[in-house]
Amino acid sequence: RMVGVITIPAGMAFFLLGPLMTSTIFVGISHADGMYMGYVLSALGIGLVTFSINLILLRGFNAFEDTKTQVPSIILINLVSVGLSYLFLNILDPKWVTVGLGAAFSISYVVGLPYTLHLLKRHTGELHIKEFLGQHLKLIAASFIAMFPLYLIAQFWQGINEFSPLPIRALQLLVFIAVGAIGYFVVAQRMKVAEIGVIMEYLPGLRGLSKGKKDK
């Protein structure tokens, strides 16, 4: 639940603002190449959350000194990834194959996560998946509400950015990140996600904002 507070907005940012990020960060390449790398980042962003959760669950198996039960889950994830990779290789236009490979990687973890949870239940007993899922859905909604307007603005400025100097694009990206992060924390707090309060304890500015609201 705590990891999701960070990975969910990060994944949403990669998904919605990937082209803006890469076209700004990777200097020395053409704007078109930078945008393409952003599409790959967007495809990978879809699976960031499930990838992170799966890594944590694998640590759960290790905590029980069980390195065998997790193997079927790993095999399933790799089979889905390889299968989709070959599928996209054959059905996609060559210029979109790399984006398809990123999507295949992401989808494999989305498909494999439920099976990993099922296997871990052998050690832990019943897991509170509904409560966990509800918290993650709130965070996804908060991320989307905060960042989708920024995505629309980025789409509007996309043609202009191609001819904008690097300092302008960098400033734009920093503003987007700051506004998206603040918006996300505010919306998530409004949705009463308990873990947001814990994160705010480590961020002085947000901690002051949160304390002010409590005092009122």
mmCIF file of C-alpha atoms in Angstrom, residues 28-181:
data_model
loop_
_atom_site.group_PDB
_atom_site.id
_atom_site.type_symbol
_atom_site.label_atom_id
_atom_site.label_comp_id
_atom_site.label_asym_id
_atom_site.label_seq_id
_atom_site.Cartn_x
_atom_site.Cartn_y
_atom_site.Cartn_z
ATOM 1 C CA GLY A 28 21.330 15.687 -28.632
ATOM 2 C CA ILE A 29 18.679 13.652 -30.463
ATOM 3 C CA SER A 30 15.890 14.789 -32.741
ATOM 4 C CA HIS A 31 12.518 15.792 -31.298
ATOM 5 C CA ALA A 32 10.859 12.899 -33.139
ATOM 6 C CA ASP A 33 13.263 10.360 -31.604
ATOM 7 C CA GLY A 34 12.701 11.842 -28.163
ATOM 8 C CA MET A 35 8.940 11.574 -28.616
ATOM 9 C CA TYR A 36 9.262 7.953 -29.736
ATOM 10 C CA MET A 37 11.222 7.061 -26.620
ATOM 11 C CA GLY A 38 8.395 8.670 -24.682
ATOM 12 C CA TYR A 39 5.856 6.336 -26.275
ATOM 13 C CA VAL A 40 7.966 3.387 -25.127
ATOM 14 C CA LEU A 41 8.083 4.882 -21.619
ATOM 15 C CA SER A 42 4.293 5.272 -21.710
ATOM 16 C CA ALA A 43 3.905 1.596 -22.604
ATOM 17 C CA LEU A 44 6.204 0.568 -19.756
ATOM 18 C CA GLY A 45 4.368 2.886 -17.364
ATOM 19 C CA ILE A 46 1.242 0.732 -17.659
ATOM 20 C CA GLY A 47 2.982 -2.118 -15.846
ATOM 21 C CA LEU A 48 5.009 -0.152 -13.294
ATOM 22 C CA VAL A 49 2.558 -0.705 -10.432
ATOM 23 C CA THR A 50 1.989 -4.425 -11.003
ATOM 24 C CA PHE A 51 5.728 -4.942 -11.561
ATOM 25 C CA SER A 52 6.489 -3.289 -8.197
ATOM 26 C CA ILE A 53 3.803 -5.269 -6.369
ATOM 27 C CA ASN A 54 5.062 -8.523 -7.859
ATOM 28 C CA LEU A 55 8.604 -7.807 -6.631
ATOM 29 C CA ILE A 56 7.285 -7.248 -3.101
ATOM 30 C CA LEU A 57 5.263 -10.481 -3.233
ATOM 31 C CA LEU A 58 8.334 -12.429 -4.330
ATOM 32 C CA ARG A 59 10.080 -11.134 -1.205
ATOM 33 C CA GLY A 60 7.170 -12.672 0.682
ATOM 34 C CA PHE A 61 8.018 -16.114 -0.675
ATOM 35 C CA ASN A 62 11.653 -15.575 0.268
ATOM 36 C CA ALA A 63 10.612 -14.606 3.809
ATOM 37 C CA PHE A 64 9.086 -18.076 4.120
ATOM 38 C CA GLU A 65 12.272 -19.576 2.635
ATOM 39 C CA ASP A 66 10.246 -20.812 -0.326
ATOM 40 C CA THR A 67 11.932 -20.352 -3.691
ATOM 41 C CA LYS A 68 9.894 -23.009 -5.514
ATOM 42 C CA THR A 69 6.258 -21.905 -5.212
ATOM 43 C CA GLN A 70 6.983 -18.629 -6.993
ATOM 44 C CA VAL A 71 8.416 -20.363 -10.078
ATOM 45 C CA PRO A 72 5.053 -21.006 -11.838
ATOM 46 C CA SER A 73 4.220 -17.304 -11.527
ATOM 47 C CA ILE A 74 7.572 -16.292 -13.009
ATOM 48 C CA ILE A 75 7.093 -18.780 -15.861
ATOM 49 C CA LEU A 76 3.588 -17.441 -16.575
ATOM 50 C CA ILE A 77 4.806 -13.839 -16.663
ATOM 51 C CA ASN A 78 7.635 -14.705 -19.049
ATOM 52 C CA LEU A 79 5.404 -16.818 -21.313
ATOM 53 C CA VAL A 80 2.896 -13.958 -21.631
ATOM 54 C CA SER A 81 5.680 -11.456 -22.267
ATOM 55 C CA VAL A 82 7.383 -13.596 -24.925
ATOM 56 C CA GLY A 83 4.089 -14.577 -26.564
ATOM 57 C CA LEU A 84 2.853 -10.995 -26.834
ATOM 58 C CA SER A 85 6.272 -9.858 -28.038
ATOM 59 C CA TYR A 86 6.138 -12.284 -30.965
ATOM 60 C CA LEU A 87 2.532 -11.289 -31.649
ATOM 61 C CA PHE A 88 3.307 -7.579 -31.729
ATOM 62 C CA LEU A 89 6.416 -8.246 -33.801
ATOM 63 C CA ASN A 90 4.234 -9.761 -36.498
ATOM 64 C CA ILE A 91 1.157 -7.526 -36.428
ATOM 65 C CA LEU A 92 2.558 -4.064 -35.703
ATOM 66 C CA ASP A 93 4.168 -1.691 -38.136
ATOM 67 C CA PRO A 94 7.970 -1.975 -37.700
ATOM 68 C CA LYS A 95 8.258 1.532 -36.268
ATOM 69 C CA TRP A 96 5.896 0.620 -33.404
ATOM 70 C CA VAL A 97 7.437 -2.742 -32.510
ATOM 71 C CA THR A 98 9.562 -1.351 -29.651
ATOM 72 C CA VAL A 99 6.480 0.292 -28.155
ATOM 73 C CA GLY A 100 4.701 -3.046 -28.491
ATOM 74 C CA LEU A 101 7.526 -4.812 -26.647
ATOM 75 C CA GLY A 102 7.156 -2.348 -23.786
ATOM 76 C CA ALA A 103 3.411 -3.019 -23.708
ATOM 77 C CA ALA A 104 4.038 -6.790 -23.738
ATOM 78 C CA PHE A 105 6.288 -6.467 -20.693
ATOM 79 C CA SER A 106 3.650 -4.412 -18.861
ATOM 80 C CA ILE A 107 0.731 -6.678 -19.734
ATOM 81 C CA SER A 108 2.642 -9.771 -18.598
ATOM 82 C CA TYR A 109 2.853 -8.394 -15.046
ATOM 83 C CA VAL A 110 -0.798 -7.328 -15.073
ATOM 84 C CA VAL A 111 -1.744 -10.897 -16.019
ATOM 85 C CA GLY A 112 0.742 -12.554 -13.655
ATOM 86 C CA LEU A 113 -0.041 -10.570 -10.507
ATOM 87 C CA PRO A 114 -3.318 -12.353 -9.592
ATOM 88 C CA TYR A 115 -1.580 -15.714 -9.914
ATOM 89 C CA THR A 116 1.298 -14.569 -7.698
ATOM 90 C CA LEU A 117 -1.226 -13.450 -5.062
ATOM 91 C CA HIS A 118 -2.964 -16.819 -5.303
ATOM 92 C CA LEU A 119 0.298 -18.685 -4.739
ATOM 93 C CA LEU A 120 1.311 -16.532 -1.778
ATOM 94 C CA LYS A 121 -1.950 -17.369 0.007
ATOM 95 C CA ARG A 122 -0.530 -20.832 0.663
ATOM 96 C CA HIS A 123 1.762 -19.216 3.236
ATOM 97 C CA THR A 124 -0.184 -16.198 4.464
ATOM 98 C CA GLY A 125 -3.773 -17.382 4.359
ATOM 99 C CA GLU A 126 -6.471 -14.999 3.125
ATOM 100 C CA LEU A 127 -5.161 -11.645 1.903
ATOM 101 C CA HIS A 128 -7.195 -8.427 2.171
ATOM 102 C CA ILE A 129 -7.165 -7.929 -1.590
ATOM 103 C CA LYS A 130 -10.416 -5.930 -1.764
ATOM 104 C CA GLU A 131 -9.139 -3.367 0.732
ATOM 105 C CA PHE A 132 -5.794 -3.196 -1.060
ATOM 106 C CA LEU A 133 -7.472 -2.891 -4.471
ATOM 107 C CA GLY A 134 -9.800 -0.163 -3.228
ATOM 108 C CA GLN A 135 -6.873 1.903 -2.011
ATOM 109 C CA HIS A 136 -5.051 1.488 -5.329
ATOM 110 C CA LEU A 137 -8.145 2.448 -7.347
ATOM 111 C CA LYS A 138 -8.436 5.653 -5.316
ATOM 112 C CA LEU A 139 -4.791 6.451 -6.014
ATOM 113 C CA ILE A 140 -5.235 5.750 -9.729
ATOM 114 C CA ALA A 141 -8.247 8.080 -9.796
ATOM 115 C CA ALA A 142 -6.346 10.789 -7.903
ATOM 116 C CA SER A 143 -3.394 10.508 -10.292
ATOM 117 C CA PHE A 144 -5.625 10.702 -13.358
ATOM 118 C CA ILE A 145 -7.601 13.686 -12.055
ATOM 119 C CA ALA A 146 -4.386 15.565 -11.267
ATOM 120 C CA MET A 147 -2.465 14.703 -14.437
ATOM 121 C CA PHE A 148 -4.966 14.380 -17.277
ATOM 122 C CA PRO A 149 -5.367 18.179 -17.637
ATOM 123 C CA LEU A 150 -1.563 18.376 -17.900
ATOM 124 C CA TYR A 151 -1.682 15.735 -20.627
ATOM 125 C CA LEU A 152 -4.181 17.836 -22.593
ATOM 126 C CA ILE A 153 -1.947 20.892 -22.259
ATOM 127 C CA ALA A 154 1.084 18.843 -23.358
ATOM 128 C CA GLN A 155 -0.826 17.667 -26.440
ATOM 129 C CA PHE A 156 -1.707 21.260 -27.275
ATOM 130 C CA TRP A 157 1.910 22.374 -26.925
ATOM 131 C CA GLN A 158 3.416 19.360 -28.659
ATOM 132 C CA GLY A 159 3.938 21.101 -32.000
ATOM 133 C CA ILE A 160 5.295 24.235 -30.342
ATOM 134 C CA ASN A 161 7.749 22.289 -28.161
ATOM 135 C CA GLU A 162 9.549 20.954 -31.221
ATOM 136 C CA PHE A 163 10.908 24.437 -31.866
ATOM 137 C CA SER A 164 11.200 25.591 -28.248
ATOM 138 C CA PRO A 165 14.689 25.962 -26.715
ATOM 139 C CA LEU A 166 15.717 23.345 -24.160
ATOM 140 C CA PRO A 167 15.478 25.657 -21.090
ATOM 141 C CA ILE A 168 11.830 26.413 -21.924
ATOM 142 C CA ARG A 169 10.980 22.724 -22.304
ATOM 143 C CA ALA A 170 12.841 21.864 -19.097
ATOM 144 C CA LEU A 171 10.969 24.578 -17.178
ATOM 145 C CA GLN A 172 7.682 23.339 -18.611
ATOM 146 C CA LEU A 173 8.454 19.776 -17.506
ATOM 147 C CA LEU A 174 9.418 20.892 -13.992
ATOM 148 C CA VAL A 175 6.195 22.900 -13.677
ATOM 149 C CA PHE A 176 4.158 19.918 -14.887
ATOM 150 C CA ILE A 177 5.841 17.604 -12.372
ATOM 151 C CA ALA A 178 5.327 20.035 -9.498
ATOM 152 C CA VAL A 179 1.692 20.781 -10.346
ATOM 153 C CA GLY A 180 0.931 17.088 -10.970
ATOM 154 C CA ALA A 181 2.536 16.012 -7.677
#
